[in-house]
mmCIF file of C-alpha atoms in Angstrom:
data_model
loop_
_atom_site.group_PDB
_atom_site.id
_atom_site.type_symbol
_atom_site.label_atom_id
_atom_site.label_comp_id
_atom_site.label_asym_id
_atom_site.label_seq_id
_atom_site.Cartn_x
_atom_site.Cartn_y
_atom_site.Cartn_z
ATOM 1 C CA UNK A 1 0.000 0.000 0.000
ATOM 2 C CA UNK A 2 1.591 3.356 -1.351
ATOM 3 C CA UNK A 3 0.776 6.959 -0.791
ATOM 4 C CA UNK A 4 3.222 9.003 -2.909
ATOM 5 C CA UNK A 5 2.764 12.711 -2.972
ATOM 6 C CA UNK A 6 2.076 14.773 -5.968
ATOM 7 C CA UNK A 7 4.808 16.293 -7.211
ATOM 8 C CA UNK A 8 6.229 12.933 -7.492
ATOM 9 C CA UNK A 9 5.594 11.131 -10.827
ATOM 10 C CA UNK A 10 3.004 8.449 -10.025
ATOM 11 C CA UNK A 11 4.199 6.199 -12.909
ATOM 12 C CA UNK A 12 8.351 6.634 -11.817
ATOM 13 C CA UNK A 13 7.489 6.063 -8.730
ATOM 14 C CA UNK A 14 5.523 2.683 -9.409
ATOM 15 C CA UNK A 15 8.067 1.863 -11.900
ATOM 16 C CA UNK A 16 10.898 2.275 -8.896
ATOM 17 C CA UNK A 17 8.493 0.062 -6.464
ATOM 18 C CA UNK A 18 8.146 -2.314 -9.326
ATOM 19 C CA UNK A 19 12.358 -2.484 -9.229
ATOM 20 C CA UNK A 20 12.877 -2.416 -5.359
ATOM 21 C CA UNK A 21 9.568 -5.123 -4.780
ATOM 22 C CA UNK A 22 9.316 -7.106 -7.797
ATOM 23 C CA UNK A 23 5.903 -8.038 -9.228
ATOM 24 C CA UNK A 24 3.802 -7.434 -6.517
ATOM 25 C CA UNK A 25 0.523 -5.791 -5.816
ATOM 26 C CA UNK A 26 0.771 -1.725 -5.379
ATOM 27 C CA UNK A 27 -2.622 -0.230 -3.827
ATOM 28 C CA UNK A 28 -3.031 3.273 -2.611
ATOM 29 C CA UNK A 29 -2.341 6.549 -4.957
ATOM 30 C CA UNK A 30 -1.943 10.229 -4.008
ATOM 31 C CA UNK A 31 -1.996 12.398 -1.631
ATOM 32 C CA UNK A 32 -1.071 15.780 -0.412
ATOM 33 C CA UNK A 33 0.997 14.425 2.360
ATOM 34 C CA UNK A 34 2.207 11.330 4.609
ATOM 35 C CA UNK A 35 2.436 10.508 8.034
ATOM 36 C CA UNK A 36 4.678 8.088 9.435
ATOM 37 C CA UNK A 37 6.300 7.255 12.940
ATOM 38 C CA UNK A 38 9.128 9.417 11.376
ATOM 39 C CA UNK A 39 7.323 12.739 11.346
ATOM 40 C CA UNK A 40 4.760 14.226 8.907
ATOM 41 C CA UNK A 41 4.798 16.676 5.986
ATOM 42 C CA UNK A 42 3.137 17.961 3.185
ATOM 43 C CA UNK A 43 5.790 18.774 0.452
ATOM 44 C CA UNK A 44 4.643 16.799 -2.032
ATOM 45 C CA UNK A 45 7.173 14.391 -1.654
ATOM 46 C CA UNK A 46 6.638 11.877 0.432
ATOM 47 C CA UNK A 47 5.880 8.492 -0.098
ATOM 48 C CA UNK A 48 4.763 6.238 2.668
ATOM 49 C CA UNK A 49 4.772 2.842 2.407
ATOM 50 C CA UNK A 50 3.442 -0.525 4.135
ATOM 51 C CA UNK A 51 3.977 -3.823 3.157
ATOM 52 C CA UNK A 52 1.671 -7.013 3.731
ATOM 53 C CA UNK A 53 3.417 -10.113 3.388
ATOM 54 C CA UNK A 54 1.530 -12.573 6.108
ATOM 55 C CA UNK A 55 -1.359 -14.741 3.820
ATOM 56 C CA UNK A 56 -3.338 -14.539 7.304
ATOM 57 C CA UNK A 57 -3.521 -10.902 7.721
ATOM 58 C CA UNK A 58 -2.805 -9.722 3.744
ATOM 59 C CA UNK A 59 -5.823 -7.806 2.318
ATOM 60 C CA UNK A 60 -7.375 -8.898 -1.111
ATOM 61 C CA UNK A 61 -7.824 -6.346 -3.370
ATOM 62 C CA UNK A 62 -10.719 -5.353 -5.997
ATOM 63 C CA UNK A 63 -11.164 -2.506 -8.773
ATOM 64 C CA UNK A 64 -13.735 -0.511 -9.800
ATOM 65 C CA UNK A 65 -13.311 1.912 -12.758
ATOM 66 C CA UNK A 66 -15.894 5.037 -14.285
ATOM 67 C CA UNK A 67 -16.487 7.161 -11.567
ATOM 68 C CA UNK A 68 -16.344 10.214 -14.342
ATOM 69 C CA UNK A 69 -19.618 8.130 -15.893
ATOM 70 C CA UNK A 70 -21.299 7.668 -12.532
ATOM 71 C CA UNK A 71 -20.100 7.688 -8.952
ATOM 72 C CA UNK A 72 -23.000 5.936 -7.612
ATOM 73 C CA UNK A 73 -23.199 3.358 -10.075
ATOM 74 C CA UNK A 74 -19.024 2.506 -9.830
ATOM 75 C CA UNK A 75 -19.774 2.808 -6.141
ATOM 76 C CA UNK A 76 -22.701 -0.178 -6.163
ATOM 77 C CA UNK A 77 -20.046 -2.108 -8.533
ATOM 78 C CA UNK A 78 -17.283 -1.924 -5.970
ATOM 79 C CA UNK A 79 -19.923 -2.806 -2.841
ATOM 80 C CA UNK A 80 -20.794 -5.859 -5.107
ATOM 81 C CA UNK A 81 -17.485 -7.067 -5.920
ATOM 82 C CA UNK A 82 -16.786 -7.174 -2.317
ATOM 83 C CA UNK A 83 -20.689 -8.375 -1.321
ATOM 84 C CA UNK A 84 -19.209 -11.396 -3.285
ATOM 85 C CA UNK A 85 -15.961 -12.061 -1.390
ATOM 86 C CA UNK A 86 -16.938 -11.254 2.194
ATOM 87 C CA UNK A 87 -17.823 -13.986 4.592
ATOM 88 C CA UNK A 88 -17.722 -13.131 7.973
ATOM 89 C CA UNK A 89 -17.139 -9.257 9.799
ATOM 90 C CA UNK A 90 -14.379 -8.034 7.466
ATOM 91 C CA UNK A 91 -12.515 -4.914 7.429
ATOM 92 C CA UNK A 92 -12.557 -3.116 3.991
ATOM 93 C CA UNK A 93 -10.339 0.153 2.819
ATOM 94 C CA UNK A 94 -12.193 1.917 0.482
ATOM 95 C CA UNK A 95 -9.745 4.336 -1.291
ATOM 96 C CA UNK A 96 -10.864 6.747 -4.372
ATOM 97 C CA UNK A 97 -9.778 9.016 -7.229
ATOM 98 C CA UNK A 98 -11.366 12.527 -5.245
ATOM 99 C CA UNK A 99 -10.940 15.203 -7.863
ATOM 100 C CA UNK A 100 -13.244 14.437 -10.978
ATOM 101 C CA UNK A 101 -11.588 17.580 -13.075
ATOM 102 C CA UNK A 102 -10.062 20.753 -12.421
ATOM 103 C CA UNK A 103 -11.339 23.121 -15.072
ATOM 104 C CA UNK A 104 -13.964 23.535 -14.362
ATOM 105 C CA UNK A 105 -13.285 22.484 -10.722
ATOM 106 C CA UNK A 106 -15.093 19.205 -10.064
ATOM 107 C CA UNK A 107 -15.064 16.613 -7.365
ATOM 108 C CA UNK A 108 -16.188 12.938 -7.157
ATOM 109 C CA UNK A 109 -18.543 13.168 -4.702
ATOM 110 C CA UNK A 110 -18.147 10.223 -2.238
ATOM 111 C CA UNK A 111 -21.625 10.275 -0.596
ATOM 112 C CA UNK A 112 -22.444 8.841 -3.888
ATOM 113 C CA UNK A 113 -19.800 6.652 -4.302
ATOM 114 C CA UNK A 114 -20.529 5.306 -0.663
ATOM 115 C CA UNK A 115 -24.208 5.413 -1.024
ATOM 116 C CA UNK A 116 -23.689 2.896 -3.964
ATOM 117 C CA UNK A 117 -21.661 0.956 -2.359
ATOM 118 C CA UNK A 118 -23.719 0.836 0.767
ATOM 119 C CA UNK A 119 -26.773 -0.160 -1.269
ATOM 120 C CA UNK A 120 -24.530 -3.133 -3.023
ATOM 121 C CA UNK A 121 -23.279 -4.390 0.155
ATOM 122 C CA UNK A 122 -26.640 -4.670 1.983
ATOM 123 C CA UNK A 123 -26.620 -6.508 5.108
ATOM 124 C CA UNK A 124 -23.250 -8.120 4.515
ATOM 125 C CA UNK A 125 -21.090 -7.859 8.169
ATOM 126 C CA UNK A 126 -18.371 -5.438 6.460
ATOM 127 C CA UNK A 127 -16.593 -2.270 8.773
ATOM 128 C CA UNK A 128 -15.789 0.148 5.844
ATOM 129 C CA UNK A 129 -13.007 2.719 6.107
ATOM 130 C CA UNK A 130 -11.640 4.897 3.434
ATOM 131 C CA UNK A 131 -10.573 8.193 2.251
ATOM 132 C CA UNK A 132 -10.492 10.341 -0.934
ATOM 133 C CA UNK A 133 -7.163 10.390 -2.679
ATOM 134 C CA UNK A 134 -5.761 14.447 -3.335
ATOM 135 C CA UNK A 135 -2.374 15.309 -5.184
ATOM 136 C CA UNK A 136 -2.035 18.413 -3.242
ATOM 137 C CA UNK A 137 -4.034 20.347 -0.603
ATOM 138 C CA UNK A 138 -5.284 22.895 -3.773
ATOM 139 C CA UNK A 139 -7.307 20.094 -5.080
ATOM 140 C CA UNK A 140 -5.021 20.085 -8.146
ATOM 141 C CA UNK A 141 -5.236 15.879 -9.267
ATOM 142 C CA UNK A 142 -5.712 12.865 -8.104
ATOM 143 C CA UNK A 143 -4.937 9.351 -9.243
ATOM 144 C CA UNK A 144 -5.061 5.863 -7.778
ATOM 145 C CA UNK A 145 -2.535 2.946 -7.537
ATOM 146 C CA UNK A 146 -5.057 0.247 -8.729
ATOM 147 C CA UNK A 147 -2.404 -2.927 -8.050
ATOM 148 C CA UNK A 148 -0.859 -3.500 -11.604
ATOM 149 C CA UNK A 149 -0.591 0.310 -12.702
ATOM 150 C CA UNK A 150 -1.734 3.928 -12.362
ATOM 151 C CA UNK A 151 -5.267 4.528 -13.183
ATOM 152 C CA UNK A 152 -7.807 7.853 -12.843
ATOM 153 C CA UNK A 153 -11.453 8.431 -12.127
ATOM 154 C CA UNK A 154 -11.312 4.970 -10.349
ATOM 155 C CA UNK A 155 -11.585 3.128 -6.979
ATOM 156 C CA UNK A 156 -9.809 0.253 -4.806
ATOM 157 C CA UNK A 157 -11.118 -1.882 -2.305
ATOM 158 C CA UNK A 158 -8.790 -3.834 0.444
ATOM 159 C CA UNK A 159 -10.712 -6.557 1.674
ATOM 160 C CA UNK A 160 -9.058 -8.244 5.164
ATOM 161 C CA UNK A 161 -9.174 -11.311 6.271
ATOM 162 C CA UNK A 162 -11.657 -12.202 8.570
ATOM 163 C CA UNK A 163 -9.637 -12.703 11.443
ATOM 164 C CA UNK A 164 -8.435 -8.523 11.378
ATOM 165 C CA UNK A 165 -10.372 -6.294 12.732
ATOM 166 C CA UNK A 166 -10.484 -2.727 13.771
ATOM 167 C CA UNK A 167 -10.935 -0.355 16.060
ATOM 168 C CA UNK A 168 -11.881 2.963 15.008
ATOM 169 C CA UNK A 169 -11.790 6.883 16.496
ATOM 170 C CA UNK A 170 -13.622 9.566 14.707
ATOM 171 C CA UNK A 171 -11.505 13.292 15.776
ATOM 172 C CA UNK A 172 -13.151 16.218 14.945
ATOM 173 C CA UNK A 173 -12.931 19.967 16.305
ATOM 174 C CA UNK A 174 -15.769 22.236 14.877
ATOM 175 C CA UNK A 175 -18.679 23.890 17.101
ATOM 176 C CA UNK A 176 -22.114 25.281 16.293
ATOM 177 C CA UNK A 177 -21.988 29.386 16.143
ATOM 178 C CA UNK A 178 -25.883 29.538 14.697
ATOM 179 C CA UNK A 179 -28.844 28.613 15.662
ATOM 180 C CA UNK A 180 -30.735 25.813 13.589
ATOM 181 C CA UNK A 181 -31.483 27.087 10.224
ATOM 182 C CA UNK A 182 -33.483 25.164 7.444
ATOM 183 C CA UNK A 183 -32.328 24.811 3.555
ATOM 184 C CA UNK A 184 -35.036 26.056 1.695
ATOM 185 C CA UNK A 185 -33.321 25.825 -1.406
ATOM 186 C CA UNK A 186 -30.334 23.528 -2.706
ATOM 187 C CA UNK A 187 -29.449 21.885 -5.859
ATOM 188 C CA UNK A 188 -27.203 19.239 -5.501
ATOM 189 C CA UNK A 189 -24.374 20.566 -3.432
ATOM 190 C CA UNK A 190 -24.883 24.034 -4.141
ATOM 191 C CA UNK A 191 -27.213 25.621 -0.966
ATOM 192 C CA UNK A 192 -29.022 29.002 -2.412
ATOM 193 C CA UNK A 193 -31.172 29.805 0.887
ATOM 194 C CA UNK A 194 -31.045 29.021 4.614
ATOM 195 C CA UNK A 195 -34.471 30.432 6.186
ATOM 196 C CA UNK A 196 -35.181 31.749 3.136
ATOM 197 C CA UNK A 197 -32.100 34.240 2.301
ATOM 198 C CA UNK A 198 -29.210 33.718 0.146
ATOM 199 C CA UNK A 199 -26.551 31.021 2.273
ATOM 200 C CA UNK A 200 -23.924 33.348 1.341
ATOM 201 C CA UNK A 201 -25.139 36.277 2.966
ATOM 202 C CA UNK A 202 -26.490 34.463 5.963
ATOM 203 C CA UNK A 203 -23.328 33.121 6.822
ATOM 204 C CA UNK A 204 -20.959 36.182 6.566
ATOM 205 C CA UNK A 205 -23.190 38.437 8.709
ATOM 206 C CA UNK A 206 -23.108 35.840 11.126
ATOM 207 C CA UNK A 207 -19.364 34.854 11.314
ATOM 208 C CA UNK A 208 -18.756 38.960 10.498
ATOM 209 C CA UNK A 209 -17.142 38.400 6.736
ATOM 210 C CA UNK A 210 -17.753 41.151 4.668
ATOM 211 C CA UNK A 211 -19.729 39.715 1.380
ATOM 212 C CA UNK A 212 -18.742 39.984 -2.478
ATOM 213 C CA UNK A 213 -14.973 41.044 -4.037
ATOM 214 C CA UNK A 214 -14.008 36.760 -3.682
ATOM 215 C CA UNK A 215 -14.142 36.922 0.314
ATOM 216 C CA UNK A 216 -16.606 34.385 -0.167
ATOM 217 C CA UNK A 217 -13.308 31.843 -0.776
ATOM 218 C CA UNK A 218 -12.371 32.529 3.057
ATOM 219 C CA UNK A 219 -15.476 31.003 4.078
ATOM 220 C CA UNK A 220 -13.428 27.244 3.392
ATOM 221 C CA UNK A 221 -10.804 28.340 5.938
ATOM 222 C CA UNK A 222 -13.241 28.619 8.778
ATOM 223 C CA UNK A 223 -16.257 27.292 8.599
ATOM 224 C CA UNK A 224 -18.717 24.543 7.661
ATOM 225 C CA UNK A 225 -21.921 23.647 7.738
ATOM 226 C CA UNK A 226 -23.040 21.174 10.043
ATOM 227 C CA UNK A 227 -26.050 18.853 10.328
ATOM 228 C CA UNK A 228 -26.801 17.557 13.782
ATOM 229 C CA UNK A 229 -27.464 13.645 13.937
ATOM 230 C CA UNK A 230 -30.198 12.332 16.322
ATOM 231 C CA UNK A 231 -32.285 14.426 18.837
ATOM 232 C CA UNK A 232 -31.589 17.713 17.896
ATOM 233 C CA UNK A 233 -31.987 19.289 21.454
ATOM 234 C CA UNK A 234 -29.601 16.898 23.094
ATOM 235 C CA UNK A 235 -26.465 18.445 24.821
ATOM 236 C CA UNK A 236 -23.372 19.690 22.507
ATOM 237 C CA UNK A 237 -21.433 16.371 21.191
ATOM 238 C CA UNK A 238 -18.998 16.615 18.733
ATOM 239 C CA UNK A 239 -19.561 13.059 17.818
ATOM 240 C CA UNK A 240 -22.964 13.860 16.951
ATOM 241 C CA UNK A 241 -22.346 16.506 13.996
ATOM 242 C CA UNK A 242 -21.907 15.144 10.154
ATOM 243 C CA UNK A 243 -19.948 18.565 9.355
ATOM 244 C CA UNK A 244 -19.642 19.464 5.095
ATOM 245 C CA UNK A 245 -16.677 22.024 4.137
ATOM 246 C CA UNK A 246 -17.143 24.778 1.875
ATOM 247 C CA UNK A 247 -15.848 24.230 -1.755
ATOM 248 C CA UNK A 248 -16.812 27.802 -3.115
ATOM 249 C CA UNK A 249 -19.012 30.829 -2.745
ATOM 250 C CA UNK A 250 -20.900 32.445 -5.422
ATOM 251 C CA UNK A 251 -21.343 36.183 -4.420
ATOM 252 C CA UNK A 252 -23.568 36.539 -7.805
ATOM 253 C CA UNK A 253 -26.286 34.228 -6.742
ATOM 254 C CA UNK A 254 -25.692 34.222 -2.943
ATOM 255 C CA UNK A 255 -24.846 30.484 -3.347
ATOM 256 C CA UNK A 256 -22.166 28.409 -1.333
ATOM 257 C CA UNK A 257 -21.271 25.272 -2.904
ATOM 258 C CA UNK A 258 -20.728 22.041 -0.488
ATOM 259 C CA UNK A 259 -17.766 19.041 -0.639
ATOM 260 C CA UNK A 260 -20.921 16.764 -1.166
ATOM 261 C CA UNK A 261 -24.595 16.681 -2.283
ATOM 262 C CA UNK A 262 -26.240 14.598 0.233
ATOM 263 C CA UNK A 263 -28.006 17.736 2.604
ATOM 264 C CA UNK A 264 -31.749 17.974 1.226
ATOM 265 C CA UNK A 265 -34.444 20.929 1.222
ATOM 266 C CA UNK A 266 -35.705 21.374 4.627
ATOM 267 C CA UNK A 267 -32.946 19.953 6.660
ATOM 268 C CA UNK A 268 -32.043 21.508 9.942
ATOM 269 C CA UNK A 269 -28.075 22.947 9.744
ATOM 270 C CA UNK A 270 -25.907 24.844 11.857
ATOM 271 C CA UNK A 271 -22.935 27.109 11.105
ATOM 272 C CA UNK A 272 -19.853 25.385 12.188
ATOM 273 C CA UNK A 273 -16.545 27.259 13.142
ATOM 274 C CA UNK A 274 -13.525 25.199 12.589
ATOM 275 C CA UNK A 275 -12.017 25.684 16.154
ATOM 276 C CA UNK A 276 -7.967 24.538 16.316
ATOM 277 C CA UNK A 277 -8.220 23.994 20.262
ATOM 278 C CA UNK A 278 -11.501 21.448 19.816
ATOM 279 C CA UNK A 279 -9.324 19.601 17.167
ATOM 280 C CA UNK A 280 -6.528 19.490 18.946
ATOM 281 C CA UNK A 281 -7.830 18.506 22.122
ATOM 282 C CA UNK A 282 -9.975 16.124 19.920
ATOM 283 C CA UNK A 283 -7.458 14.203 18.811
ATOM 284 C CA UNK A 284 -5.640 13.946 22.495
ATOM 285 C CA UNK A 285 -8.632 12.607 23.402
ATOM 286 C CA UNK A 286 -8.715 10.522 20.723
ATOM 287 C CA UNK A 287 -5.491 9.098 20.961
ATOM 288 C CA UNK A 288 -6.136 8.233 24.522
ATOM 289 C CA UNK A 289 -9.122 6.665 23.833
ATOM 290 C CA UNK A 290 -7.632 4.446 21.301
ATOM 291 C CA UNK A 291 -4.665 3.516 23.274
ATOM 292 C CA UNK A 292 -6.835 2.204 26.540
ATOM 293 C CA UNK A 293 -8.653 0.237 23.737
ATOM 294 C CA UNK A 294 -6.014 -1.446 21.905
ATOM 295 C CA UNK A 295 -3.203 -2.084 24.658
ATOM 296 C CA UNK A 296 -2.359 -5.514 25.245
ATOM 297 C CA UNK A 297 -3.554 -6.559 21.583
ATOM 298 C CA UNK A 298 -1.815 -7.822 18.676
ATOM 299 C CA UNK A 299 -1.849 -4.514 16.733
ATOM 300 C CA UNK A 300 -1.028 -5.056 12.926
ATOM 301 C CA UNK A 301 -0.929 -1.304 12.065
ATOM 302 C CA UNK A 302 -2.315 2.108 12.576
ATOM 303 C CA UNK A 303 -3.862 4.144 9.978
ATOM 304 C CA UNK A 304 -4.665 7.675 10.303
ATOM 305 C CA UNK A 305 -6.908 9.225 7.633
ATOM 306 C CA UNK A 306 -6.635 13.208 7.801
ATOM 307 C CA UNK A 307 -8.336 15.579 6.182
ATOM 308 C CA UNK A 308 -5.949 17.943 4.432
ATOM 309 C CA UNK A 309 -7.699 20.967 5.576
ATOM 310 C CA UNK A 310 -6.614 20.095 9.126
ATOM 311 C CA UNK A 311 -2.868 20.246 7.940
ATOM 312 C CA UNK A 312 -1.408 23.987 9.956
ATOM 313 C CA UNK A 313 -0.816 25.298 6.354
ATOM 314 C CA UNK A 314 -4.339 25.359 5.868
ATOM 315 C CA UNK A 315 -5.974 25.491 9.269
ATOM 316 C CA UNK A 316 -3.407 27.953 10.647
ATOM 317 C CA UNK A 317 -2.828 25.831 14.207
ATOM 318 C CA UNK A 318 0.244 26.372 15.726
ATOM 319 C CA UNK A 319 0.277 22.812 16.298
ATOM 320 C CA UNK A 320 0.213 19.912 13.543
ATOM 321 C CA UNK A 321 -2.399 18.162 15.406
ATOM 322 C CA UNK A 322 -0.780 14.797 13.231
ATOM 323 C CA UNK A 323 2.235 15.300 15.089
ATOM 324 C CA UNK A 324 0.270 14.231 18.668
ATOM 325 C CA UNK A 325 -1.237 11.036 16.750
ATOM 326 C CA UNK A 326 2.162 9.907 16.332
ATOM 327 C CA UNK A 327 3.551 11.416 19.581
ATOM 328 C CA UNK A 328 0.410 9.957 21.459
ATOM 329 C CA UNK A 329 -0.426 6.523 19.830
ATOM 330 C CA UNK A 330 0.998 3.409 21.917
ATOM 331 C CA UNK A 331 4.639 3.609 20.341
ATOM 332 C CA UNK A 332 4.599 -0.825 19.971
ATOM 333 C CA UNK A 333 2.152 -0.006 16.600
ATOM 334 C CA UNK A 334 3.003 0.478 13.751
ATOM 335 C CA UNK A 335 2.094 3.803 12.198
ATOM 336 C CA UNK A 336 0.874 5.272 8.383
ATOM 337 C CA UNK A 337 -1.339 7.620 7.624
ATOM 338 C CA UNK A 338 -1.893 10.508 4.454
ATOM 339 C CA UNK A 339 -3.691 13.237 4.111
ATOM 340 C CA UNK A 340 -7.153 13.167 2.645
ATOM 341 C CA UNK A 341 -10.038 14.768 0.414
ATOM 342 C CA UNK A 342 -12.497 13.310 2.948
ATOM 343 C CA UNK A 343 -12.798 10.530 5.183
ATOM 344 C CA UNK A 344 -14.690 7.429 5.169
ATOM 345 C CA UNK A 345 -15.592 5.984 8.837
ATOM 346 C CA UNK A 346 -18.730 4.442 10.539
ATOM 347 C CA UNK A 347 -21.261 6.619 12.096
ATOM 348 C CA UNK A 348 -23.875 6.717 14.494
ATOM 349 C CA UNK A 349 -23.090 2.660 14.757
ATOM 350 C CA UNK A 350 -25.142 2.960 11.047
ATOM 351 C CA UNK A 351 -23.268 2.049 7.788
ATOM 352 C CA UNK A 352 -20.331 4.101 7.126
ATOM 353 C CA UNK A 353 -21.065 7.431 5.499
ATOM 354 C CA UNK A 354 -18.036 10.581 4.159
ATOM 355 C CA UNK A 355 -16.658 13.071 6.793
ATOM 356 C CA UNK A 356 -15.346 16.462 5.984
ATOM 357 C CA UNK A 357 -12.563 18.062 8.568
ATOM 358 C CA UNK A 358 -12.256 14.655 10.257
ATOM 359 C CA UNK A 359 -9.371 12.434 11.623
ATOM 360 C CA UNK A 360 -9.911 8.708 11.305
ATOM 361 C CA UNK A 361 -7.800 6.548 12.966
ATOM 362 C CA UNK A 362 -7.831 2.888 13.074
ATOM 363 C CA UNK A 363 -5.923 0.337 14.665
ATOM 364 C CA UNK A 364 -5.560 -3.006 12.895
ATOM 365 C CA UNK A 365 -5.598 -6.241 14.670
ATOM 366 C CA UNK A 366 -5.396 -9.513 15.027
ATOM 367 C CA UNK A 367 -8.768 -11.087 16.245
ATOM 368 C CA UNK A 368 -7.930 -12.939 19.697
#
């Protein structure tokens, strides 16, 4: 499993592993950064790297190609290949091809691609994980390392063996500055009214931004919008919130245009400022957390799946909060993680479903 950042040439760079590994299996693709027990960065590149060679614990992998036809559809085809390989409670990596085109700017949405595959997999016992695959943190490419080759617009599948499995922390850091507020008007992900104004104009006079001249852009660097899960009233839990980033504002139509299509007309939302101290004290948390639940196990690896936007280049923390995942999780396990377009995890103990401005981290393990 490779992620090789992307200045790097994704075909030298499988060409070299191809040298160093002989013919063997590479799965994985870009991303705008690693994250290793060695440190972290964003350059562009890095290349981390992790190697399954045990038959017991080894992942089988599947391909799914056409996401520029239909996400959904290449989504259910994935869920299906694996429907027909899974037997018991399996761990499966979903990793994707997030950036559908750059001119215009266009992303493959993964609550379709996940919604497919959800819908494919049924009732089958599988713990999905996964994250969108970015060439840099300006949303400039992607591509995927499908096994044999490179390949775009196009999605892998690591299937475990039954006897892994995983344990999984969700780290956030974003809190509600609104009240609720209802979409009243939304076309795919582009959100046109909230109570009946224009989005954009709602949400600068109430985080203070002055509106029009391209400010709108600033809105991605601190804030989202957030949709509350379960009984709306219940006390403030960060765990509770499915949070979507903001791609782009529109000060011509008052628009703001979402990471992913799946909020409706008439669903209750909430302004969401992207606080540095929640995430950072998230992910101690976290980290704690996962160490209490994992010591004394036979821990395969840990994977940590991090939104790019949580990177200090982009969130402007003082602090890479990636740095206290590998400072804080149990030293005995094995560490690899890369920055993401958007993160995969399960939710709400419901089938999986895409995270924006997330952390996942997983431990995987050796069933006792």
């Amino acid at each position: 499993m490779a992620f090789s950042g992307g200045k790097l040439d994704p075909f030298a760079v499988r060409a070299a592993l191809a040298d160093a590994l002989g013919p063997v299996p590479v799965v994985g693709g870009s991303a705008a950064g690693a994250i290793s027990r060695s440190g972290s960065g964003y350059s562009g590149f890095e290349l981390g790297l992790v190697a399954f060679h045990d038959p017991d614990t080894a992942p089988q992998f599947l391909v799914s190609r056409g996401l520029e036809v239909d996400e959904r559809k290449a989504g259910a085809d994935i869920g299906a290949q694996v429907r027909s390989v899974v037997r018991q409670d399996q761990v499966v990596l979903l990793l994707f091809d997030s950036v559908a085109s750059t001119q215009p700017p266009k992303l493959h949405y993964a609550s379709s691609i996940v919604a497919g595959f959800n819908e494919a997999v049924g009732n089958a016992p599988v713990n999905l994980l996964g994250g969108g695959l970015l060439t840099d943190m300006n949303m400039s490419g992607a591509w995927v390392f499908d096994g044999d080759g490179v390949s775009k617009h196009a999605t892998v599948a690591l299937v475990f063996p039954p006897n892994v499995s995983a344990e999984t922390v969700i780290l956030h850091g974003c809190r509600p500055v609104s009240a609720f507020m209802e979409i009243t008007r939304i076309d795919g992900a582009t959100v046109y009214e909230l109570d009946g104004e224009p989005a954009l104009k709602v949400i600068e006079r109430m985080l203070g931004l002055p509106i029009g001249g391209g400010r709108g852009q600033e809105l991605s660097l601190v804030a989202t919008l957030g949709q509350k899960q379960g009984d709306p009233y219940a006390p403030y839990d960060e765990k509770s919130y499915v949070n979507r980033l903001i791609l782009s504002a529109d000060a011509n139509t008052g628009s703001i245009t979402l990471f992913e299509p799946d909020f409706e007309e008439g669903a209750l939302v909430q302004i969401m400022s992207r606080d540095n101290g929640l995430m950072l004290d998230s992910v101690r948390r976290g980290v704690e957390e996962m160490n209490r639940t994992v010591g004394g196990h036979d821990n395969l690896l840990g994977l940590y799946i991090d939104c790019a936007g949580r990177a200090s280049a982009r969130s402007g923390s003082s602090i890479e909060e990636a740095e206290l995942v590998v400072r804080g999780l149990d030293a005995k396990v094995p560490l690899l993680g890369f920055y993401s377009g958007v993160e995969v995890a399960p939710f709400d103990g419901e089938h999986s479903r895409p995270l924006d401005w997330t952390g996942v981290l997983t431990v995987l393990r050796r069933r006792q």
